Amino acid sequence: MKEVLIIYYSQTGQLLTILENIARNIQGDNVRISYYEVVPKPAYDFPWKKEKFYDSFPESFLQIPTDFESPSKTILDKKYDLVILGYPVWYLTPSIPINSFLKSADAKLLLKDTPVVTVVACRNMWIMAQEKMKKLLLDVGAKLVGHIALVDRNINHISVITIAHWMFSGRKDRYLGIFPKPGVSDKDIKEAERFGTPIKQALLSNNFDALQNEILALNGVRVNPFLIMTDKRGNILFSKWANHIIKKGEPANPKRLKWIGFFKIYLLFAIWVIAPIVFVVFLLTYLPSYKRRKRDKIYYSSVALKEN
């Protein structure tokens, strides 16, 4: 009997549905699937309160762990043949609950020498978050063998509006009746079950060497060269903001909230003013940088980790 553990944090429920659809074509035929939900203490409410959402930025980006409910003894005492790890992206970084788990002794116990397939569902920028995920998995001795990234396919500024509507209202519907629904499309969520077939074949054969190529053949990862550039630039600027704000005290501290307010203004300016300028620069340098962008696309579609 092959044992599979699905570890996840899904604030909205979207990611859990994707994972359940993937699992549909894995379970059965001598494969048993267990689930472990990472539950942070205290929990993050959904929908978000705006102040809490922005005030979570420094700890999220700087990957500062928080407390969470440990897996049951039944889960911790079992050795798994495969772990599927589902995570959302917060501020270009794996979410605080998932980051907290991966920095714990529980993660080392469950993931050491274990094949891992990561699954991310987010608005659009996941590249640098996955690079951080690769390092977290390396630190606990896990073996990353596959990656699936499902994103909102609407254009950047449309998805900014619709995701904000979803996060702060809790409703995954058409904002004002005219905008598209936010998040990963219903079609992509349903069709995520197709990834279960190659995962199961690799699991039963105990050979994951070709798994990522099979996932890519199923369009499991789409790398946008412009978003690589935006993601990298965003990480540089976020680092400056996060390291400055974290020095202003604990969450909800009035002095800190003043700087969180400045960061909120900067974030809106970056999305609506800086991002379009970056896109123009991207277009102007596209041909001279074509070979590098091609190499980047291959690398970020893979499960490899660059050596420092």
Tab-separated table of C-alpha atoms in Angstrom:
chain	number	residue	atom	x	y	z
A	1	MET	CA	0.000	0.000	0.000
A	2	LYS	CA	1.398	3.386	-1.061
A	3	GLU	CA	0.836	6.145	1.487
A	4	VAL	CA	0.278	9.730	0.281
A	5	LEU	CA	-0.059	12.762	2.544
A	6	ILE	CA	-1.625	16.004	1.317
A	7	ILE	CA	-0.439	18.960	3.398
A	8	TYR	CA	-2.176	22.266	2.750
A	9	TYR	CA	-3.307	25.657	3.930
A	10	SER	CA	-6.332	26.999	2.081
A	11	GLN	CA	-7.814	30.178	3.493
A	12	THR	CA	-10.567	30.446	0.852
A	13	GLY	CA	-11.066	26.748	0.094
A	14	GLN	CA	-9.988	27.137	-3.545
A	15	LEU	CA	-6.678	25.323	-3.094
A	16	LEU	CA	-8.256	22.466	-1.163
A	17	THR	CA	-10.695	21.871	-4.025
A	18	ILE	CA	-7.778	21.755	-6.483
A	19	LEU	CA	-5.920	19.251	-4.295
A	20	GLU	CA	-9.009	17.077	-3.931
A	21	ASN	CA	-9.433	17.052	-7.713
A	22	ILE	CA	-5.800	16.020	-8.210
A	23	ALA	CA	-6.245	13.291	-5.586
A	24	ARG	CA	-9.272	11.897	-7.426
A	25	ASN	CA	-7.012	10.195	-10.000
A	26	ILE	CA	-4.442	9.083	-7.422
A	27	GLN	CA	-6.452	7.301	-4.730
A	28	GLY	CA	-7.426	3.644	-4.983
A	29	ASP	CA	-5.413	0.750	-6.438
A	30	ASN	CA	-3.229	0.316	-3.371
A	31	VAL	CA	-2.893	4.055	-2.761
A	32	ARG	CA	-4.165	5.572	0.496
A	33	ILE	CA	-4.408	9.355	0.888
A	34	SER	CA	-4.382	11.288	4.167
A	35	TYR	CA	-4.836	15.036	4.685
A	36	TYR	CA	-3.173	17.437	7.089
A	37	GLU	CA	-4.424	21.019	7.209
A	38	VAL	CA	-1.961	23.505	8.674
A	39	VAL	CA	-4.051	25.538	11.130
A	40	PRO	CA	-2.276	28.665	12.419
A	41	LYS	CA	-2.786	29.877	15.982
A	42	PRO	CA	-4.460	32.324	15.974
A	43	ALA	CA	-6.260	31.666	12.684
A	44	TYR	CA	-6.385	34.180	9.852
A	45	ASP	CA	-9.971	35.246	9.267
A	46	PHE	CA	-11.543	35.219	5.833
A	47	PRO	CA	-12.570	37.586	4.427
A	48	TRP	CA	-9.583	39.649	5.457
A	49	LYS	CA	-9.904	42.860	7.406
A	50	LYS	CA	-7.852	45.376	5.424
A	51	GLU	CA	-5.711	46.470	8.380
A	52	LYS	CA	-4.842	42.849	9.220
A	53	PHE	CA	-4.050	42.025	5.590
A	54	TYR	CA	-1.510	44.812	5.195
A	55	ASP	CA	-0.148	44.398	8.739
A	56	SER	CA	0.705	40.760	7.922
A	57	PHE	CA	3.185	41.902	5.266
A	58	PRO	CA	6.481	42.098	7.230
A	59	GLU	CA	6.171	38.690	8.925
A	60	SER	CA	4.971	37.119	5.695
A	61	PHE	CA	7.741	38.437	3.462
A	62	LEU	CA	10.494	37.915	6.050
A	63	GLN	CA	9.258	34.336	6.593
A	64	ILE	CA	8.878	34.710	10.351
A	65	PRO	CA	7.105	31.589	11.668
A	66	THR	CA	4.124	31.569	13.979
A	67	ASP	CA	2.433	28.884	16.060
A	68	PHE	CA	0.219	26.234	14.457
A	69	GLU	CA	-1.571	23.014	15.342
A	70	SER	CA	0.793	20.062	14.975
A	71	PRO	CA	-0.211	17.001	12.945
A	72	SER	CA	-1.822	14.145	14.854
A	73	LYS	CA	0.344	11.362	16.205
A	74	THR	CA	-1.194	9.053	13.583
A	75	ILE	CA	0.221	11.237	10.819
A	76	LEU	CA	3.574	11.856	12.492
A	77	ASP	CA	4.178	8.156	13.125
A	78	LYS	CA	3.725	7.162	9.473
A	79	LYS	CA	6.304	7.176	6.691
A	80	TYR	CA	4.853	8.495	3.430
A	81	ASP	CA	5.792	7.499	-0.118
A	82	LEU	CA	4.752	10.913	-1.427
A	83	VAL	CA	3.704	14.280	-0.005
A	84	ILE	CA	1.628	16.747	-2.019
A	85	LEU	CA	2.123	20.202	-0.538
A	86	GLY	CA	-0.427	22.886	-1.439
A	87	TYR	CA	0.253	26.514	-0.598
A	88	PRO	CA	-0.998	30.021	-1.430
A	89	VAL	CA	1.324	32.976	-2.021
A	90	TRP	CA	1.306	35.949	0.347
A	91	TYR	CA	3.446	38.939	-0.610
A	92	LEU	CA	5.590	37.001	-3.117
A	93	THR	CA	6.291	34.372	-0.430
A	94	PRO	CA	4.769	31.072	0.743
A	95	SER	CA	1.982	31.950	3.193
A	96	ILE	CA	2.804	32.331	6.892
A	97	PRO	CA	1.083	29.058	7.944
A	98	ILE	CA	2.943	26.957	5.348
A	99	ASN	CA	6.240	28.719	6.053
A	100	SER	CA	5.737	28.117	9.786
A	101	PHE	CA	5.139	24.407	9.243
A	102	LEU	CA	8.171	23.998	6.982
A	103	LYS	CA	10.419	25.597	9.604
A	104	SER	CA	9.244	23.168	12.292
A	105	ALA	CA	10.508	19.857	13.636
A	106	ASP	CA	7.251	18.289	12.389
A	107	ALA	CA	8.215	19.133	8.798
A	108	LYS	CA	11.648	17.537	9.198
A	109	LEU	CA	10.065	14.392	10.562
A	110	LEU	CA	7.450	14.111	7.802
A	111	LEU	CA	9.402	15.307	4.774
A	112	LYS	CA	12.980	14.080	5.205
A	113	ASP	CA	13.968	11.871	2.241
A	114	THR	CA	10.375	12.041	0.947
A	115	PRO	CA	9.309	12.941	-2.629
A	116	VAL	CA	7.249	16.151	-2.648
A	117	VAL	CA	4.985	17.653	-5.306
A	118	THR	CA	4.156	21.317	-4.676
A	119	VAL	CA	0.883	22.854	-5.821
A	120	VAL	CA	0.348	26.612	-5.797
A	121	ALA	CA	-2.834	28.534	-6.561
A	122	CYS	CA	-2.476	32.314	-6.682
A	123	ARG	CA	-3.186	35.507	-8.622
A	124	ASN	CA	-0.181	35.381	-10.948
A	125	MET	CA	3.236	35.856	-9.316
A	126	TRP	CA	4.563	32.619	-7.814
A	127	ILE	CA	8.103	32.347	-9.275
A	128	MET	CA	10.104	33.740	-6.346
A	129	ALA	CA	7.750	32.147	-3.810
A	130	GLN	CA	8.563	28.768	-5.352
A	131	GLU	CA	12.288	29.534	-5.167
A	132	LYS	CA	11.826	30.141	-1.438
A	133	MET	CA	9.808	26.935	-1.229
A	134	LYS	CA	12.646	24.985	-2.869
A	135	LYS	CA	15.033	26.229	-0.172
A	136	LEU	CA	12.607	25.408	2.633
A	137	LEU	CA	12.219	21.863	1.310
A	138	LEU	CA	15.980	21.504	0.943
A	139	ASP	CA	16.423	22.562	4.583
A	140	VAL	CA	14.191	19.701	5.808
A	141	GLY	CA	15.771	17.134	3.494
A	142	ALA	CA	12.761	16.699	1.187
A	143	LYS	CA	13.024	15.751	-2.497
A	144	LEU	CA	11.091	18.116	-4.767
A	145	VAL	CA	9.925	15.985	-7.713
A	146	GLY	CA	7.075	18.012	-9.193
A	147	HIS	CA	5.425	21.422	-9.249
A	148	ILE	CA	2.015	22.621	-10.440
A	149	ALA	CA	1.077	26.321	-10.609
A	150	LEU	CA	-2.500	27.385	-11.296
A	151	VAL	CA	-3.155	31.112	-11.601
A	152	ASP	CA	-5.780	33.718	-12.410
A	153	ARG	CA	-5.547	34.043	-16.197
A	154	ASN	CA	-7.018	37.544	-16.406
A	155	ILE	CA	-4.696	40.440	-17.210
A	156	ASN	CA	-2.711	41.854	-14.289
A	157	HIS	CA	-4.738	44.953	-13.448
A	158	ILE	CA	-8.086	43.217	-13.851
A	159	SER	CA	-6.980	40.473	-11.468
A	160	VAL	CA	-5.827	43.080	-8.933
A	161	ILE	CA	-9.357	44.485	-8.778
A	162	THR	CA	-11.129	41.128	-8.664
A	163	ILE	CA	-8.805	39.530	-6.086
A	164	ALA	CA	-9.197	42.551	-3.775
A	165	HIS	CA	-12.980	42.178	-4.075
A	166	TRP	CA	-12.709	38.496	-3.114
A	167	MET	CA	-10.246	38.973	-0.248
A	168	PHE	CA	-12.142	41.781	1.470
A	169	SER	CA	-15.727	40.714	0.772
A	170	GLY	CA	-15.350	36.921	0.872
A	171	ARG	CA	-17.380	36.603	-2.344
A	172	LYS	CA	-15.944	34.867	-5.399
A	173	ASP	CA	-18.391	36.480	-7.803
A	174	ARG	CA	-18.315	39.026	-10.618
A	175	TYR	CA	-17.469	42.385	-9.050
A	176	LEU	CA	-20.117	44.969	-10.028
A	177	GLY	CA	-21.537	42.306	-12.313
A	178	ILE	CA	-19.056	43.226	-15.070
A	179	PHE	CA	-15.625	41.969	-13.961
A	180	PRO	CA	-14.623	38.295	-14.376
A	181	LYS	CA	-14.737	35.991	-11.362
A	182	PRO	CA	-11.538	36.183	-9.274
A	183	GLY	CA	-8.971	33.456	-8.733
A	184	VAL	CA	-8.271	30.279	-10.654
A	185	SER	CA	-11.042	29.621	-13.165
A	186	ASP	CA	-13.669	26.969	-12.478
A	187	LYS	CA	-12.464	25.160	-15.611
A	188	ASP	CA	-8.846	25.011	-14.434
A	189	ILE	CA	-9.920	23.890	-10.957
A	190	LYS	CA	-12.009	21.040	-12.345
A	191	GLU	CA	-9.397	19.962	-14.890
A	192	ALA	CA	-6.674	19.807	-12.206
A	193	GLU	CA	-7.642	16.146	-11.834
A	194	ARG	CA	-5.565	15.421	-14.971
A	195	PHE	CA	-2.355	15.845	-12.947
A	196	GLY	CA	-3.274	12.906	-10.760
A	197	THR	CA	-2.589	10.360	-13.505
A	198	PRO	CA	1.168	11.013	-14.011
A	199	ILE	CA	1.634	11.498	-10.267
A	200	LYS	CA	0.072	8.103	-9.593
A	201	GLN	CA	2.139	6.411	-12.319
A	202	ALA	CA	5.346	7.851	-10.820
A	203	LEU	CA	4.239	6.815	-7.331
A	204	LEU	CA	3.442	3.219	-8.250
A	205	SER	CA	6.652	2.811	-10.261
A	206	ASN	CA	8.667	4.571	-7.528
A	207	ASN	CA	10.296	6.678	-10.239
A	208	PHE	CA	9.673	10.434	-10.235
A	209	ASP	CA	12.468	11.378	-12.663
A	210	ALA	CA	10.142	12.252	-15.565
A	211	LEU	CA	7.238	13.593	-13.525
A	212	GLN	CA	7.887	17.319	-13.968
A	213	ASN	CA	8.210	16.936	-17.749
A	214	GLU	CA	4.866	15.132	-17.766
A	215	ILE	CA	3.309	17.924	-15.713
A	216	LEU	CA	4.695	20.483	-18.167
A	217	ALA	CA	3.219	18.498	-21.072
A	218	LEU	CA	-0.167	18.924	-19.367
A	219	ASN	CA	0.366	22.711	-19.076
A	220	GLY	CA	0.797	22.440	-15.334
A	221	VAL	CA	3.202	25.400	-15.274
A	222	ARG	CA	3.131	28.564	-17.368
A	223	VAL	CA	6.070	30.908	-16.908
A	224	ASN	CA	5.526	34.523	-17.969
A	225	PRO	CA	8.916	36.187	-18.617
A	226	PHE	CA	7.533	39.629	-17.734
A	227	LEU	CA	6.321	38.376	-14.359
A	228	ILE	CA	9.769	36.919	-13.607
A	229	MET	CA	11.188	40.409	-13.968
A	230	THR	CA	8.369	41.966	-11.926
A	231	ASP	CA	8.635	39.321	-9.198
A	232	LYS	CA	12.388	39.774	-8.803
A	233	ARG	CA	12.088	43.563	-8.673
A	234	GLY	CA	9.211	43.293	-6.215
A	235	ASN	CA	11.288	41.114	-3.887
A	236	ILE	CA	14.068	43.697	-3.797
A	237	LEU	CA	11.683	46.520	-2.901
A	238	PHE	CA	9.601	44.422	-0.487
A	239	SER	CA	12.791	43.507	1.367
A	240	LYS	CA	13.513	47.173	2.081
A	241	TRP	CA	9.964	47.869	3.253
A	242	ALA	CA	9.642	44.712	5.386
A	243	ASN	CA	12.975	45.175	7.156
A	244	HIS	CA	12.090	48.793	7.941
A	245	ILE	CA	8.540	48.120	9.160
A	246	ILE	CA	9.474	45.128	11.328
A	247	LYS	CA	11.602	47.467	13.445
A	248	LYS	CA	8.538	49.564	14.292
A	249	GLY	CA	7.100	47.065	16.742
A	250	GLU	CA	4.605	44.234	16.943
A	251	PRO	CA	1.515	43.958	14.701
A	252	ALA	CA	-1.157	46.590	15.445
A	253	ASN	CA	1.437	48.887	17.070
A	254	PRO	CA	0.358	52.472	16.159
A	255	LYS	CA	3.865	53.453	15.071
A	256	ARG	CA	4.071	50.383	12.880
A	257	LEU	CA	0.569	50.947	11.458
A	258	LYS	CA	1.644	54.408	10.321
A	259	TRP	CA	4.348	52.807	8.172
A	260	ILE	CA	1.955	50.088	7.038
A	261	GLY	CA	-0.206	52.952	5.738
A	262	PHE	CA	2.757	54.298	3.756
A	263	PHE	CA	3.422	50.800	2.403
A	264	LYS	CA	-0.195	50.473	1.285
A	265	ILE	CA	0.124	53.716	-0.691
A	266	TYR	CA	3.402	52.496	-2.198
A	267	LEU	CA	1.833	49.154	-3.144
A	268	LEU	CA	-1.007	50.839	-5.021
A	269	PHE	CA	1.479	53.158	-6.743
A	270	ALA	CA	3.677	50.187	-7.707
A	271	ILE	CA	0.743	48.272	-9.190
A	272	TRP	CA	-0.846	51.115	-11.129
A	273	VAL	CA	2.183	53.247	-12.074
A	274	ILE	CA	5.480	51.371	-11.718
A	275	ALA	CA	4.305	48.043	-13.185
A	276	PRO	CA	3.249	49.566	-16.532
A	277	ILE	CA	6.638	51.319	-16.783
A	278	VAL	CA	8.416	48.023	-16.032
A	279	PHE	CA	6.369	46.405	-18.797
A	280	VAL	CA	7.545	49.013	-21.306
A	281	VAL	CA	11.169	48.400	-20.252
A	282	PHE	CA	10.540	44.661	-20.630
A	283	LEU	CA	9.330	45.150	-24.196
A	284	LEU	CA	12.278	47.381	-25.105
A	285	THR	CA	14.792	44.823	-23.820
A	286	TYR	CA	12.953	41.704	-24.998
A	287	LEU	CA	15.089	40.913	-28.048
A	288	PRO	CA	18.509	41.656	-26.466
A	289	SER	CA	17.541	39.490	-23.477
A	290	TYR	CA	15.821	36.722	-25.443
A	291	LYS	CA	18.360	33.951	-24.715
A	292	ARG	CA	18.448	34.717	-21.004
A	293	ARG	CA	14.661	34.814	-20.811
A	294	LYS	CA	14.512	31.451	-22.583
A	295	ARG	CA	16.927	29.950	-20.033
A	296	ASP	CA	14.921	31.473	-17.184
A	297	LYS	CA	11.695	30.004	-18.519
A	298	ILE	CA	13.221	26.521	-18.615
A	299	TYR	CA	14.690	26.847	-15.130
A	300	TYR	CA	11.607	28.257	-13.395
A	301	SER	CA	9.455	25.540	-14.991
A	302	SER	CA	11.687	22.911	-13.402
A	303	VAL	CA	12.160	21.512	-9.894
A	304	ALA	CA	15.877	22.373	-9.885
A	305	LEU	CA	17.417	24.834	-7.426
A	306	LYS	CA	20.229	27.119	-8.485
A	307	GLU	CA	23.419	26.798	-6.512
A	308	ASN	CA	24.528	29.963	-4.743
